[in-house]
């Protein structure tokens, strides 16, 4: 469970996921991370400059603006968040090498909140391979 703080934000969840990988004891395999919501996403991206996360949600808002005349807005007014989440996707799969996440130097696993703040449920599955 991750509690987001803003309407739109990018949160680095790499260390939380890494703890699950280490606890699993798996040395080589795959780690799948999925958020169980239709207005949030999981991506692998730059983890050093937090402005990238701000730029990402800003770019999505420019691409798919809130109140842009979307059909689903007649239901609950959050079509933009659903479309933005669909563009990014709900999950990522990261290799496990020598018992740890295999990520590039500047890569982290990010939860992208698109209609917060909310409590977001994530599932982490480890597969030995
Ligand atoms: Zn909706």
PDB file of C-alpha atoms and ligand atoms in Angstrom:
ATOM      1  CA  UNK A   1       0.000   0.000   0.000  1.00  0.00           C
ATOM      2  CA  UNK A   2       1.328   3.403  -0.973  1.00  0.00           C
ATOM      3  CA  UNK A   3      -0.363   6.606   0.171  1.00  0.00           C
ATOM      4  CA  UNK A   4       0.065   9.351  -2.396  1.00  0.00           C
ATOM      5  CA  UNK A   5      -0.001  12.995  -1.355  1.00  0.00           C
ATOM      6  CA  UNK A   6      -0.791  14.963  -4.506  1.00  0.00           C
ATOM      7  CA  UNK A   7      -3.404  14.922  -7.263  1.00  0.00           C
ATOM      8  CA  UNK A   8      -0.648  13.947  -9.686  1.00  0.00           C
ATOM      9  CA  UNK A   9       2.772  12.793  -8.621  1.00  0.00           C
ATOM     10  CA  UNK A  10       5.560  10.372  -9.428  1.00  0.00           C
ATOM     11  CA  UNK A  11       6.782   8.356  -6.439  1.00  0.00           C
ATOM     12  CA  UNK A  12       9.973   6.301  -6.361  1.00  0.00           C
ATOM     13  CA  UNK A  13       9.032   2.862  -4.953  1.00  0.00           C
ATOM     14  CA  UNK A  14      12.315   1.120  -5.834  1.00  0.00           C
ATOM     15  CA  UNK A  15      13.420   0.508  -2.246  1.00  0.00           C
ATOM     16  CA  UNK A  16      10.054  -0.976  -1.232  1.00  0.00           C
ATOM     17  CA  UNK A  17      10.182  -3.347  -4.209  1.00  0.00           C
ATOM     18  CA  UNK A  18      13.846  -4.176  -3.532  1.00  0.00           C
ATOM     19  CA  UNK A  19      12.922  -5.268   0.020  1.00  0.00           C
ATOM     20  CA  UNK A  20      10.400  -7.731  -1.407  1.00  0.00           C
ATOM     21  CA  UNK A  21      13.007  -9.118  -3.829  1.00  0.00           C
ATOM     22  CA  UNK A  22      15.622  -9.550  -1.061  1.00  0.00           C
ATOM     23  CA  UNK A  23      13.093 -11.195   1.267  1.00  0.00           C
ATOM     24  CA  UNK A  24      12.196 -13.691  -1.473  1.00  0.00           C
ATOM     25  CA  UNK A  25      15.726 -15.093  -1.567  1.00  0.00           C
ATOM     26  CA  UNK A  26      15.508 -15.464  -5.359  1.00  0.00           C
ATOM     27  CA  UNK A  27      18.925 -14.980  -7.010  1.00  0.00           C
ATOM     28  CA  UNK A  28      17.912 -14.937 -10.685  1.00  0.00           C
ATOM     29  CA  UNK A  29      14.445 -14.252 -12.003  1.00  0.00           C
ATOM     30  CA  UNK A  30      11.849 -11.648 -12.767  1.00  0.00           C
ATOM     31  CA  UNK A  31      10.082  -9.126 -10.573  1.00  0.00           C
ATOM     32  CA  UNK A  32       6.645  -7.986 -11.690  1.00  0.00           C
ATOM     33  CA  UNK A  33       5.136  -4.870 -10.091  1.00  0.00           C
ATOM     34  CA  UNK A  34       1.514  -3.912 -10.746  1.00  0.00           C
ATOM     35  CA  UNK A  35      -0.746  -1.212  -9.370  1.00  0.00           C
ATOM     36  CA  UNK A  36      -4.351  -2.387  -8.886  1.00  0.00           C
ATOM     37  CA  UNK A  37      -6.064   0.826  -9.949  1.00  0.00           C
ATOM     38  CA  UNK A  38      -7.253   2.325 -13.236  1.00  0.00           C
ATOM     39  CA  UNK A  39      -6.035   5.878 -12.563  1.00  0.00           C
ATOM     40  CA  UNK A  40      -2.427   5.125 -11.564  1.00  0.00           C
ATOM     41  CA  UNK A  41       0.529   3.581 -13.381  1.00  0.00           C
ATOM     42  CA  UNK A  42       3.931   1.965 -12.818  1.00  0.00           C
ATOM     43  CA  UNK A  43       6.945   2.955 -14.918  1.00  0.00           C
ATOM     44  CA  UNK A  44      10.722   2.537 -14.883  1.00  0.00           C
ATOM     45  CA  UNK A  45      12.380   5.923 -15.289  1.00  0.00           C
ATOM     46  CA  UNK A  46      14.976   8.458 -14.130  1.00  0.00           C
ATOM     47  CA  UNK A  47      15.466   8.357 -10.375  1.00  0.00           C
ATOM     48  CA  UNK A  48      17.987  11.162  -9.800  1.00  0.00           C
ATOM     49  CA  UNK A  49      16.238  14.393 -10.756  1.00  0.00           C
ATOM     50  CA  UNK A  50      12.731  14.535  -9.199  1.00  0.00           C
ATOM     51  CA  UNK A  51      11.766  17.133 -11.835  1.00  0.00           C
ATOM     52  CA  UNK A  52      11.497  14.311 -14.365  1.00  0.00           C
ATOM     53  CA  UNK A  53       8.563  12.911 -12.420  1.00  0.00           C
ATOM     54  CA  UNK A  54       6.932  16.359 -12.370  1.00  0.00           C
ATOM     55  CA  UNK A  55       7.607  16.773 -16.093  1.00  0.00           C
ATOM     56  CA  UNK A  56       6.092  13.353 -16.800  1.00  0.00           C
ATOM     57  CA  UNK A  57       2.734  14.085 -15.183  1.00  0.00           C
ATOM     58  CA  UNK A  58       2.811  17.599 -16.681  1.00  0.00           C
ATOM     59  CA  UNK A  59       3.374  16.175 -20.182  1.00  0.00           C
ATOM     60  CA  UNK A  60       0.491  13.725 -19.679  1.00  0.00           C
ATOM     61  CA  UNK A  61      -1.795  16.562 -18.607  1.00  0.00           C
ATOM     62  CA  UNK A  62      -0.884  18.553 -21.736  1.00  0.00           C
ATOM     63  CA  UNK A  63      -1.425  15.473 -23.914  1.00  0.00           C
ATOM     64  CA  UNK A  64      -4.732  14.413 -22.301  1.00  0.00           C
ATOM     65  CA  UNK A  65      -6.193  17.439 -20.501  1.00  0.00           C
ATOM     66  CA  UNK A  66      -8.762  17.190 -17.709  1.00  0.00           C
ATOM     67  CA  UNK A  67     -12.219  18.135 -18.998  1.00  0.00           C
ATOM     68  CA  UNK A  68     -11.166  17.620 -22.596  1.00  0.00           C
ATOM     69  CA  UNK A  69     -14.655  16.561 -23.681  1.00  0.00           C
ATOM     70  CA  UNK A  70     -14.094  12.843 -22.977  1.00  0.00           C
ATOM     71  CA  UNK A  71     -17.155  10.591 -22.966  1.00  0.00           C
ATOM     72  CA  UNK A  72     -16.314   8.994 -19.601  1.00  0.00           C
ATOM     73  CA  UNK A  73     -16.407  12.431 -17.925  1.00  0.00           C
ATOM     74  CA  UNK A  74     -20.218  12.073 -17.938  1.00  0.00           C
ATOM     75  CA  UNK A  75     -19.765   9.161 -15.503  1.00  0.00           C
ATOM     76  CA  UNK A  76     -17.275  10.481 -12.932  1.00  0.00           C
ATOM     77  CA  UNK A  77     -15.202  13.243 -14.500  1.00  0.00           C
ATOM     78  CA  UNK A  78     -11.872  11.418 -14.510  1.00  0.00           C
ATOM     79  CA  UNK A  79     -11.472  10.219 -18.105  1.00  0.00           C
ATOM     80  CA  UNK A  80      -8.153  12.075 -18.404  1.00  0.00           C
ATOM     81  CA  UNK A  81      -6.694  10.048 -15.499  1.00  0.00           C
ATOM     82  CA  UNK A  82      -7.854   6.744 -17.029  1.00  0.00           C
ATOM     83  CA  UNK A  83      -6.402   7.627 -20.447  1.00  0.00           C
ATOM     84  CA  UNK A  84      -3.114   8.848 -18.962  1.00  0.00           C
ATOM     85  CA  UNK A  85      -2.851   5.636 -16.907  1.00  0.00           C
ATOM     86  CA  UNK A  86      -3.554   3.517 -20.004  1.00  0.00           C
ATOM     87  CA  UNK A  87      -0.779   5.261 -21.945  1.00  0.00           C
ATOM     88  CA  UNK A  88       1.778   4.428 -19.238  1.00  0.00           C
ATOM     89  CA  UNK A  89       0.422   1.012 -18.279  1.00  0.00           C
ATOM     90  CA  UNK A  90      -0.180  -0.527 -14.846  1.00  0.00           C
ATOM     91  CA  UNK A  91       2.943  -2.666 -14.502  1.00  0.00           C
ATOM     92  CA  UNK A  92       6.628  -3.226 -15.119  1.00  0.00           C
ATOM     93  CA  UNK A  93       8.791  -6.345 -15.129  1.00  0.00           C
ATOM     94  CA  UNK A  94      12.386  -5.969 -13.935  1.00  0.00           C
ATOM     95  CA  UNK A  95      15.052  -8.695 -14.091  1.00  0.00           C
ATOM     96  CA  UNK A  96      16.517 -10.031 -10.839  1.00  0.00           C
ATOM     97  CA  UNK A  97      20.265 -10.592 -10.981  1.00  0.00           C
ATOM     98  CA  UNK A  98      22.350 -11.857  -8.036  1.00  0.00           C
ATOM     99  CA  UNK A  99      19.416 -11.354  -5.679  1.00  0.00           C
ATOM    100  CA  UNK A 100      18.783  -7.713  -6.557  1.00  0.00           C
ATOM    101  CA  UNK A 101      16.813  -5.645  -9.047  1.00  0.00           C
ATOM    102  CA  UNK A 102      18.720  -5.224 -12.292  1.00  0.00           C
ATOM    103  CA  UNK A 103      18.260  -1.531 -13.068  1.00  0.00           C
ATOM    104  CA  UNK A 104      20.402   1.014 -14.872  1.00  0.00           C
ATOM    105  CA  UNK A 105      22.306   3.588 -12.808  1.00  0.00           C
ATOM    106  CA  UNK A 106      19.622   6.240 -13.308  1.00  0.00           C
ATOM    107  CA  UNK A 107      16.601   3.947 -13.370  1.00  0.00           C
ATOM    108  CA  UNK A 108      14.060   3.502 -10.616  1.00  0.00           C
ATOM    109  CA  UNK A 109      10.595   1.961 -10.335  1.00  0.00           C
ATOM    110  CA  UNK A 110       7.991   4.711 -10.111  1.00  0.00           C
ATOM    111  CA  UNK A 111       4.357   4.766  -9.077  1.00  0.00           C
ATOM    112  CA  UNK A 112       2.593   7.462 -11.085  1.00  0.00           C
ATOM    113  CA  UNK A 113      -0.460   8.890  -9.335  1.00  0.00           C
ATOM    114  CA  UNK A 114      -2.929  10.483 -11.743  1.00  0.00           C
ATOM    115  CA  UNK A 115      -5.961  11.087  -9.514  1.00  0.00           C
ATOM    116  CA  UNK A 116      -4.792  11.370  -5.946  1.00  0.00           C
ATOM    117  CA  UNK A 117      -4.228  11.664  -3.190  1.00  0.00           C
ATOM    118  CA  UNK A 118      -5.243   8.055  -2.594  1.00  0.00           C
ATOM    119  CA  UNK A 119      -4.143   4.794  -1.028  1.00  0.00           C
ATOM    120  CA  UNK A 120      -2.796   2.652  -3.858  1.00  0.00           C
ATOM    121  CA  UNK A 121      -2.504  -1.129  -3.707  1.00  0.00           C
ATOM    122  CA  UNK A 122       0.440  -2.724  -5.482  1.00  0.00           C
ATOM    123  CA  UNK A 123       1.242  -6.361  -6.103  1.00  0.00           C
ATOM    124  CA  UNK A 124       4.852  -7.561  -6.407  1.00  0.00           C
ATOM    125  CA  UNK A 125       5.350 -11.076  -7.811  1.00  0.00           C
ATOM    126  CA  UNK A 126       8.731 -12.757  -7.980  1.00  0.00           C
ATOM    127  CA  UNK A 127       9.420 -15.541 -10.450  1.00  0.00           C
ATOM    128  CA  UNK A 128      12.584 -17.619 -10.254  1.00  0.00           C
ATOM    129  CA  UNK A 129      14.031 -18.129 -13.725  1.00  0.00           C
TER     130      UNK A 129
HETATM  131 ZN1  LIG B   1     -13.721   6.858 -13.967  1.00  0.00          ZN
END
